[in-house]
Every structure is written in structure tokens, then in C-alpha cells.
Tab-separated table of C-alpha atoms in Angstrom:
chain	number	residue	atom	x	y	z
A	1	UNK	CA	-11.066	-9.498	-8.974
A	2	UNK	CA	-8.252	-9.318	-6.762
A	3	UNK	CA	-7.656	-12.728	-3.830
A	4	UNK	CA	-6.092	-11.932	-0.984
A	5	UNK	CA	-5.771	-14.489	2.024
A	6	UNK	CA	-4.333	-14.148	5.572
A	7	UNK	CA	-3.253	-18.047	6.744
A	8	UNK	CA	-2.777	-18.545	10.448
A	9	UNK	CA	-0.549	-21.446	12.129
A	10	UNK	CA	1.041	-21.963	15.040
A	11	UNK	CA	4.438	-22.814	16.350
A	12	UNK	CA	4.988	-23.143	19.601
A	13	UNK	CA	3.524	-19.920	21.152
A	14	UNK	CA	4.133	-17.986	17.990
A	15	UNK	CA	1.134	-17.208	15.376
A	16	UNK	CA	2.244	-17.176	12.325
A	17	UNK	CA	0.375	-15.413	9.527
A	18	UNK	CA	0.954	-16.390	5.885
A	19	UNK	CA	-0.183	-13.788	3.564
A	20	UNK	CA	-0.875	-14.135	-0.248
A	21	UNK	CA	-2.483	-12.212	-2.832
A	22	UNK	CA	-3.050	-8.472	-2.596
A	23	UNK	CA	-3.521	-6.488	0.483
A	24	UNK	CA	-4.797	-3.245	-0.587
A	25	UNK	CA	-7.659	-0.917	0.575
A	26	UNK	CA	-10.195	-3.487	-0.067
A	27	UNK	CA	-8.558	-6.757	2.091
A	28	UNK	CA	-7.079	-4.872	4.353
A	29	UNK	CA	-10.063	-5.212	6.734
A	30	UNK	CA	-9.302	-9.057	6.579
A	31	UNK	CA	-6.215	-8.749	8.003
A	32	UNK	CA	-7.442	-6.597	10.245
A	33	UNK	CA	-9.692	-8.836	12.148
A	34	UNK	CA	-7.450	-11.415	11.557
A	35	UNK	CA	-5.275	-9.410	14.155
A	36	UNK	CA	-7.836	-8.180	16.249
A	37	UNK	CA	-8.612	-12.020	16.874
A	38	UNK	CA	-5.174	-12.528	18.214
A	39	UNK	CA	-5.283	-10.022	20.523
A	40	UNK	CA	-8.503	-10.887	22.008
A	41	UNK	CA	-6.902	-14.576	22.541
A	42	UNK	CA	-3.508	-12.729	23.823
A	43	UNK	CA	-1.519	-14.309	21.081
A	44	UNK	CA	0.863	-11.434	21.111
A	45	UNK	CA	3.662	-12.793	19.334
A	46	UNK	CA	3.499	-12.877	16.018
A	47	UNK	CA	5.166	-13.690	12.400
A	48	UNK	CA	3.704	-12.219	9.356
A	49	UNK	CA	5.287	-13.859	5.972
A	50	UNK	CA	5.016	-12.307	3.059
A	51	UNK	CA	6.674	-14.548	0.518
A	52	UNK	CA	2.985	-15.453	-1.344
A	53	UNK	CA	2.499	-11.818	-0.995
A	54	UNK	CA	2.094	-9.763	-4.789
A	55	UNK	CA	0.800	-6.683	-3.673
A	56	UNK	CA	0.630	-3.951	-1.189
A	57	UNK	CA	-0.475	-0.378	-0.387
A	58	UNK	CA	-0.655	2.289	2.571
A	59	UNK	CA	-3.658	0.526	4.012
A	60	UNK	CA	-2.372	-2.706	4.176
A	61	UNK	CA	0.765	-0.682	6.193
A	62	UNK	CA	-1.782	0.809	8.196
A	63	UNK	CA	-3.112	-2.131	10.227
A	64	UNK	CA	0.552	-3.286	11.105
A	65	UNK	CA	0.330	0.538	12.695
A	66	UNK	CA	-2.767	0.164	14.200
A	67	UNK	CA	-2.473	-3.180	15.758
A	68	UNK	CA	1.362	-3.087	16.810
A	69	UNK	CA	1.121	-0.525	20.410
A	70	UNK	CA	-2.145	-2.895	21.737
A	71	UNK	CA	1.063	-5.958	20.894
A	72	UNK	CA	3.915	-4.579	22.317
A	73	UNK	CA	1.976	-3.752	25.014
A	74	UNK	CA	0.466	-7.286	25.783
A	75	UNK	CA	4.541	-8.158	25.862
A	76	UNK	CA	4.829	-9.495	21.965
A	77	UNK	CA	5.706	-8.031	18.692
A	78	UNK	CA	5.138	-8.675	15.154
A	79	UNK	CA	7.821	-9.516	13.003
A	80	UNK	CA	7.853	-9.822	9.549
A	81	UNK	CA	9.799	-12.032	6.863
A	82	UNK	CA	9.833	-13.194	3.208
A	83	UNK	CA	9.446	-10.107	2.287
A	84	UNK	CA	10.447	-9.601	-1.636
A	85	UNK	CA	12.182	-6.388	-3.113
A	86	UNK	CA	8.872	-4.634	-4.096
A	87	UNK	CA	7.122	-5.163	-0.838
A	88	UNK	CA	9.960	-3.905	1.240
A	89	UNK	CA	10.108	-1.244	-0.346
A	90	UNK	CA	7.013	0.427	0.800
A	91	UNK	CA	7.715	-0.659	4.005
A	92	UNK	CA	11.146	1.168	3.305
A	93	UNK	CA	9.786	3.982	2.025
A	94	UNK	CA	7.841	4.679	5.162
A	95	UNK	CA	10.428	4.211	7.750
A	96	UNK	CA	9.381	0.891	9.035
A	97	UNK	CA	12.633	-0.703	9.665
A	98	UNK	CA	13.409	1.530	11.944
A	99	UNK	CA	10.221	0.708	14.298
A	100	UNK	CA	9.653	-3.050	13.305
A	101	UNK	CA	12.418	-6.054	12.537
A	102	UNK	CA	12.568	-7.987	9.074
A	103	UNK	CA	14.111	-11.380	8.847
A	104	UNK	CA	14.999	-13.326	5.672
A	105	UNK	CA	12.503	-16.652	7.177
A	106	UNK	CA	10.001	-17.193	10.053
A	107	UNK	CA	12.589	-19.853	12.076
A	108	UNK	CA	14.896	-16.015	12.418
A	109	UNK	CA	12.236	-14.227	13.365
A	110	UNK	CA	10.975	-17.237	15.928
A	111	UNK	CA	14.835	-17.458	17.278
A	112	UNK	CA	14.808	-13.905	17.890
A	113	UNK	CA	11.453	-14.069	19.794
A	114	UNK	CA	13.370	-16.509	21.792
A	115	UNK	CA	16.727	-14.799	22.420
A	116	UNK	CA	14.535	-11.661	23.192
A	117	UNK	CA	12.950	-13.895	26.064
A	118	UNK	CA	16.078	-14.845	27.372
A	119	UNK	CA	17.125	-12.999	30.617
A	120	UNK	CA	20.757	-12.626	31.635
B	1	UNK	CA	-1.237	6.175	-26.796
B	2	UNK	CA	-4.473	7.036	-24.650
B	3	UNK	CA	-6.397	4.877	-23.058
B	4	UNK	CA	-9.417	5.560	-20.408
B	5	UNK	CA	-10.758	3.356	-17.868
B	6	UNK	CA	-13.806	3.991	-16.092
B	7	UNK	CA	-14.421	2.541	-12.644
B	8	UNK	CA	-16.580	2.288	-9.838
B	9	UNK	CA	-15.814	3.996	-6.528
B	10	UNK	CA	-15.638	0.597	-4.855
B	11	UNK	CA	-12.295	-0.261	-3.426
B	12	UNK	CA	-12.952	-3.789	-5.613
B	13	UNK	CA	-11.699	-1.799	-8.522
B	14	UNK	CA	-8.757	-0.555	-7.176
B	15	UNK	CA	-7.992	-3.860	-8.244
B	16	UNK	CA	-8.698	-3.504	-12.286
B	17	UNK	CA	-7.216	-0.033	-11.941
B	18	UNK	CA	-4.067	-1.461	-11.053
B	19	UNK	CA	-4.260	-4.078	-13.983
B	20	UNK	CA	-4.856	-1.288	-16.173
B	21	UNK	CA	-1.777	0.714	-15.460
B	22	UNK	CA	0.317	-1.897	-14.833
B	23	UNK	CA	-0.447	-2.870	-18.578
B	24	UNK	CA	0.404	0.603	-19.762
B	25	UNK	CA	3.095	1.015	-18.537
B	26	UNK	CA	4.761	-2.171	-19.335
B	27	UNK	CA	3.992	-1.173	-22.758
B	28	UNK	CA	5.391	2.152	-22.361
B	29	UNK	CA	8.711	0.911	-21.951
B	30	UNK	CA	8.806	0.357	-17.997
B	31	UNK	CA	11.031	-2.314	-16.017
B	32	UNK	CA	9.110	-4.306	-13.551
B	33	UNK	CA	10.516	-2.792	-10.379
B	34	UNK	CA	9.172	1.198	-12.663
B	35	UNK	CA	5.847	-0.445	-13.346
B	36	UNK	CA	5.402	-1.392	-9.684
B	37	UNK	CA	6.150	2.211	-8.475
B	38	UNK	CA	3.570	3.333	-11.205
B	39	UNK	CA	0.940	0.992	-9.915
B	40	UNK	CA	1.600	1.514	-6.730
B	41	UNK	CA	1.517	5.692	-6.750
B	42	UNK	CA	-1.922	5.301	-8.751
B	43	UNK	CA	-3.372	3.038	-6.709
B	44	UNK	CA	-3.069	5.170	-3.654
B	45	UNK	CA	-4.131	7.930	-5.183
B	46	UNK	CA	-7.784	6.226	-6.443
B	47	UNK	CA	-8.167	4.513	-3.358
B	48	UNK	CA	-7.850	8.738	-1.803
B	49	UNK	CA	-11.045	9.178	-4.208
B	50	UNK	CA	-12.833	6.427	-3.085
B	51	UNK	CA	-12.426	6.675	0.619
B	52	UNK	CA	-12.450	10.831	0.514
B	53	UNK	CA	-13.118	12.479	-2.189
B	54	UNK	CA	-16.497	9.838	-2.350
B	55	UNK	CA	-16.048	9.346	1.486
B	56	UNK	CA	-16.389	6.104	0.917
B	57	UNK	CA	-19.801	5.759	-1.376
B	58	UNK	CA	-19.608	3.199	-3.834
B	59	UNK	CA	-22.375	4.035	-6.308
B	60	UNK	CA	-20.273	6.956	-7.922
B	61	UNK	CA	-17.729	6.307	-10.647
B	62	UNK	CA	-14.398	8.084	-11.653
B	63	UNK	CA	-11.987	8.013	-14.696
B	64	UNK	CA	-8.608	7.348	-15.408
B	65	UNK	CA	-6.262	8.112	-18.482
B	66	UNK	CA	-3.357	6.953	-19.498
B	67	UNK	CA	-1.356	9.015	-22.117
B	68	UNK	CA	2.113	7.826	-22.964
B	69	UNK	CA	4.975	8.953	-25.720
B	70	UNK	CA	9.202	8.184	-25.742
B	71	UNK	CA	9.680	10.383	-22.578
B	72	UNK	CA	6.539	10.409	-20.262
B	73	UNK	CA	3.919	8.481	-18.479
B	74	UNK	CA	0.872	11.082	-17.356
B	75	UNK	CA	-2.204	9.165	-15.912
B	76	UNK	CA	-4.877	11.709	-15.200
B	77	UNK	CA	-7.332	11.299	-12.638
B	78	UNK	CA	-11.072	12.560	-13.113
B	79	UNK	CA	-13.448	12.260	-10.295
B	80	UNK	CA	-16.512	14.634	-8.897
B	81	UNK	CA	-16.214	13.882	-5.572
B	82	UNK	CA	-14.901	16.721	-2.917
B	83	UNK	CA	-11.967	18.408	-3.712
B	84	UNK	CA	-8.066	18.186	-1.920
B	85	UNK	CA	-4.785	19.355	-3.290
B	86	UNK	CA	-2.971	16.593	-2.123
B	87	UNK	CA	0.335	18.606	-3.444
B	88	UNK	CA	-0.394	21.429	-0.057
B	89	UNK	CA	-0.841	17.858	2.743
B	90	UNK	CA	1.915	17.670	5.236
B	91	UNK	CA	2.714	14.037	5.368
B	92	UNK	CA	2.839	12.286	8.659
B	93	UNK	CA	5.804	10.450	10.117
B	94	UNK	CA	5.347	6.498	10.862
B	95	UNK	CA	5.462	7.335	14.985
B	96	UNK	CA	2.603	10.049	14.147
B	97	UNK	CA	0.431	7.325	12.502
B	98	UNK	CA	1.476	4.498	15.093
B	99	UNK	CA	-0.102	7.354	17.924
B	100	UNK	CA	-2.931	7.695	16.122
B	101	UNK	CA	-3.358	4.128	15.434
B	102	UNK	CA	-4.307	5.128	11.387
B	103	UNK	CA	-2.247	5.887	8.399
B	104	UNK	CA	-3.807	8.611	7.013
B	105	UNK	CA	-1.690	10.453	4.986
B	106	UNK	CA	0.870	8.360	4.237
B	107	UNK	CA	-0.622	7.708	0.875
B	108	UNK	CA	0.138	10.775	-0.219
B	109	UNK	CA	3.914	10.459	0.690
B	110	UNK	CA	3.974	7.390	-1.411
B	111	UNK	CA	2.567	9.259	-4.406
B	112	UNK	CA	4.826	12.173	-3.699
B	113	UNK	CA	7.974	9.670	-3.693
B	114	UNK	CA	7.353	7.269	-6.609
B	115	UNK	CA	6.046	10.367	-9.497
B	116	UNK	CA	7.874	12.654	-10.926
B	117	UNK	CA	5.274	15.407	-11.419
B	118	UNK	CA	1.776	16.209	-9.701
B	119	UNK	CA	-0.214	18.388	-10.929
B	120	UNK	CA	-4.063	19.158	-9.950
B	121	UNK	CA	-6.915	21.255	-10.648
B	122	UNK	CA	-10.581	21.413	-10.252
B	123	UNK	CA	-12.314	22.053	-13.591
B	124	UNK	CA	-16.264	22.417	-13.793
B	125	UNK	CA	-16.559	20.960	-9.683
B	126	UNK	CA	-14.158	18.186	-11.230
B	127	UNK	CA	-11.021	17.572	-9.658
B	128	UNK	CA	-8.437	16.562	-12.186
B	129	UNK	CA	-5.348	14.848	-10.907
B	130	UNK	CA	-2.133	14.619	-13.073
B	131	UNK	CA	0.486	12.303	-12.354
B	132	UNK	CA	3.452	11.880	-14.520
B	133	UNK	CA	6.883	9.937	-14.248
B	134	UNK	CA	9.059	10.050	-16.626
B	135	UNK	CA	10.256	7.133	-18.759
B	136	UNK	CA	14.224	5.989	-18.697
B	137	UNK	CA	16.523	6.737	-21.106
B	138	UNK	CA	17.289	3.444	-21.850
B	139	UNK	CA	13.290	2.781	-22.360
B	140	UNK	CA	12.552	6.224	-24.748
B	141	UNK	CA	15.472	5.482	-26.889
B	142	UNK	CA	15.363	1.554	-27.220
């Protein structure tokens, strides 16, 4: 029986969401409402950390796609970090780093939410 | 080495399927980052069954193999659900699936990136999906 959990906390005005176990075709609906949540409370800016994270497929990818115009659009992002070899590399394999931003730890991906903010 | 599995077309056994051929293919000779591709390539392609090929009824069942020697991994595939020769789908681009707000299709492009060979027929109103990868030389002569 596979686990998989979807953690939120809060830093400042950033969600963060700390995923573990296995987000496949099964969970993926989890995190899917666990995003859909956000976005009806216009929590737009968000960190998803992967580093409790052992698995994931094309459907876990699929709600970062389906979630992230409905973000941008509300004037967030998502961002994700932690992740480990084999997780980025589905996310490499599909061309996400050229659409979304990786970081090594959430405080990166929190300073460059800030920066971004920053008008000069 | 054979070894069949039979499981449920409920997405909870994607799960066991993945246990399953992650076991093989340790035991074929596989490194962990190998057995991960493996796993990951089969995976996608039960969890096509389940949501397509069964559109997504979970009362049916399907089977997998596992067949192994010093040079190749083949895990066939046996379900009766509708057919698709996933070899002839166009795979979308990640801006295509962000439009559409789905990843459909992008599966596929996993399972056509991590395997070496695909092969697939339908046999008897059984489709019949072969997927091999082929073991490292390191692995088939250690």
C-alpha cells in the first residue's frame, strides 16, 4: 500500500507544501485539492519540497500543469526544492526547468519570491 | 527468470506493480538510478491501462511478466481492455499540456525515453505490450 502525504505550513505569506511518500496516479488527487484549496484562499505563492519525496510519475507532473496558469495568474508561482536526482529527472525529462524554477532549499526559493517582489 | 503478477485495475496497485519490478530488476543486475527508470516506464504504462484501456473501471484485472537473462529486461503487459498503439501517439510538449491544463500524453514520452524497445500487439482482443531495456555491460558480464 503505497503513503503519500502533502504537509502545508506557512512562512510569512508563502505556503509551503512538504511532500512525502509516492505521488503517483492514485495520490495525485490529494495534491490536487491540496492546491485547489490554496487558490480558493488566494495563497498564490507557493513552495513545494520534495526532499521526503520517493516517488513520482506523469500524473503527479500533471497537477503542477494544471494548477500553475490559475497561480501565475493570481500574481504567485510555485517553486519547487529538495528535489533528489531521481525526481528531477522526470521533471527534466519533460522540460520543466525551462517553465518552472528549482532551488536547492525552501529559504532560496522564499528569497527569490522576495527579490521577484522587489521593484526598481 | 519469469515471474507474473496479476493485479487489479485500481490505481492502488500501481503501487505493488512497482514493488514488483523494482525487485526484478534489482535482481537482474540493475543500478538504482536503471531500476528507477524501469519502474518508472512500467508504471506509466499500467496506470495507461487502468485509466484507458479500462477507462478507469476497477473491477477488471491485468497481467504483468517479467522475463530476464545476461542482456535484457522484457516486462510484458497483458490486459483486455481497449486497444492503443502507444508506439503511433504524438507526444505533447509541456506548454501543450500547461494549455490544456492535463498531461495526457506525456506518459507515453516517459516510456518512450527510459526503454529501449516497445513492442505491441493485440492477440485474441488482448493487447500485449512489450517493453524491454537492455541490461549494462558491466551488469550481464559481472
Amino acid at each position: 500500500m503505497s503513503n503519500f502525504n502533502c504537509t502545508l505550513r506557512t512562512i510569512e505569506e508563502f505556503s509551503i507544501l512538504d511532500l512525502s511518500g509516492d505521488l503517483d496516479a492514485h495520490t495525485a488527487s490529494i495534491l490536487e485539492k491540496k492546491f485547489q484549496e490554496l487558490i480558493e484562499n488566494k495563497s498564490f505563492k507557493i513552495v513545494v519540497t520534495f526532499s521526503n519525496l520517493n516517488y513520482i510519475s506523469s500524473a503527479g507532473l500533471g497537477v503542477f500543469m494544471g494548477v500553475i496558469e490559475d497561480i501565475r495568474s493570481g500574481g504567485g508561482d510555485i517553486k519547487f526544492s529538495n528535489t533528489s536526482d531521481n525526481i528531477y529527472q522526470v521533471f527534466d525529462m519533460l522540460g520543466f526547468p525551462l517553465l518552472y524554477e528549482f532551488f536547492d532549499d525552501e529559504s532560496e526559493a522564499i528569497e527569490k519570491f522576495k527579490t521577484s517582489n522587489v521593484v526598481s | 527468470m519469469k515471474e507474473k503478477i496479476t493485479v487489479t485495475s485500481n490505481l492502488e496497485d500501481l503501487y505493488l506493480v512497482r514493488c514488483f519490478i523494482g525487485n526484478a530488476a534489482c535482481r537482474a543486475g540493475f543500478g538504482e538510478s536503471e531500476t528507477w527508470k524501469i519502474i518508472l516506464a512500467v508504471d506509466e504504462a499500467c496506470s495507461n491501462v487502468i485509466r484507458h484501456a479500462y477507462n478507469g473501471k476497477t473491477d477488471r484485472n491485468f497481467e504483468i511478466t517479467v522475463e530476464f537473462d545476461d542482456n535484457r529486461f522484457v516486462v510484458h503487459i497483458d490486459d483486455a481492455g481497449s486497444g492503443y498503439d502507444l508506439r503511433n501517439h504524438r507526444a505533447p510538449n509541456l506548454q501543450d499540456c500547461i494549455a490544456k491544463r492535463k498531461a495526457g500524453g506525456l506518459g507515453i514520452r516517459i516510456i518512450k525515453e527510459l526503454v529501449d524497445e516497445i513492442d505491441y500487439q493485440q492477440v485474441d482482443n488482448r493487447n500485449k505490450l512489450t517493453l524491454t531495456k537492455h541490461l549494462p555491460l558491466e551488469a550481464a558480464n559481472a
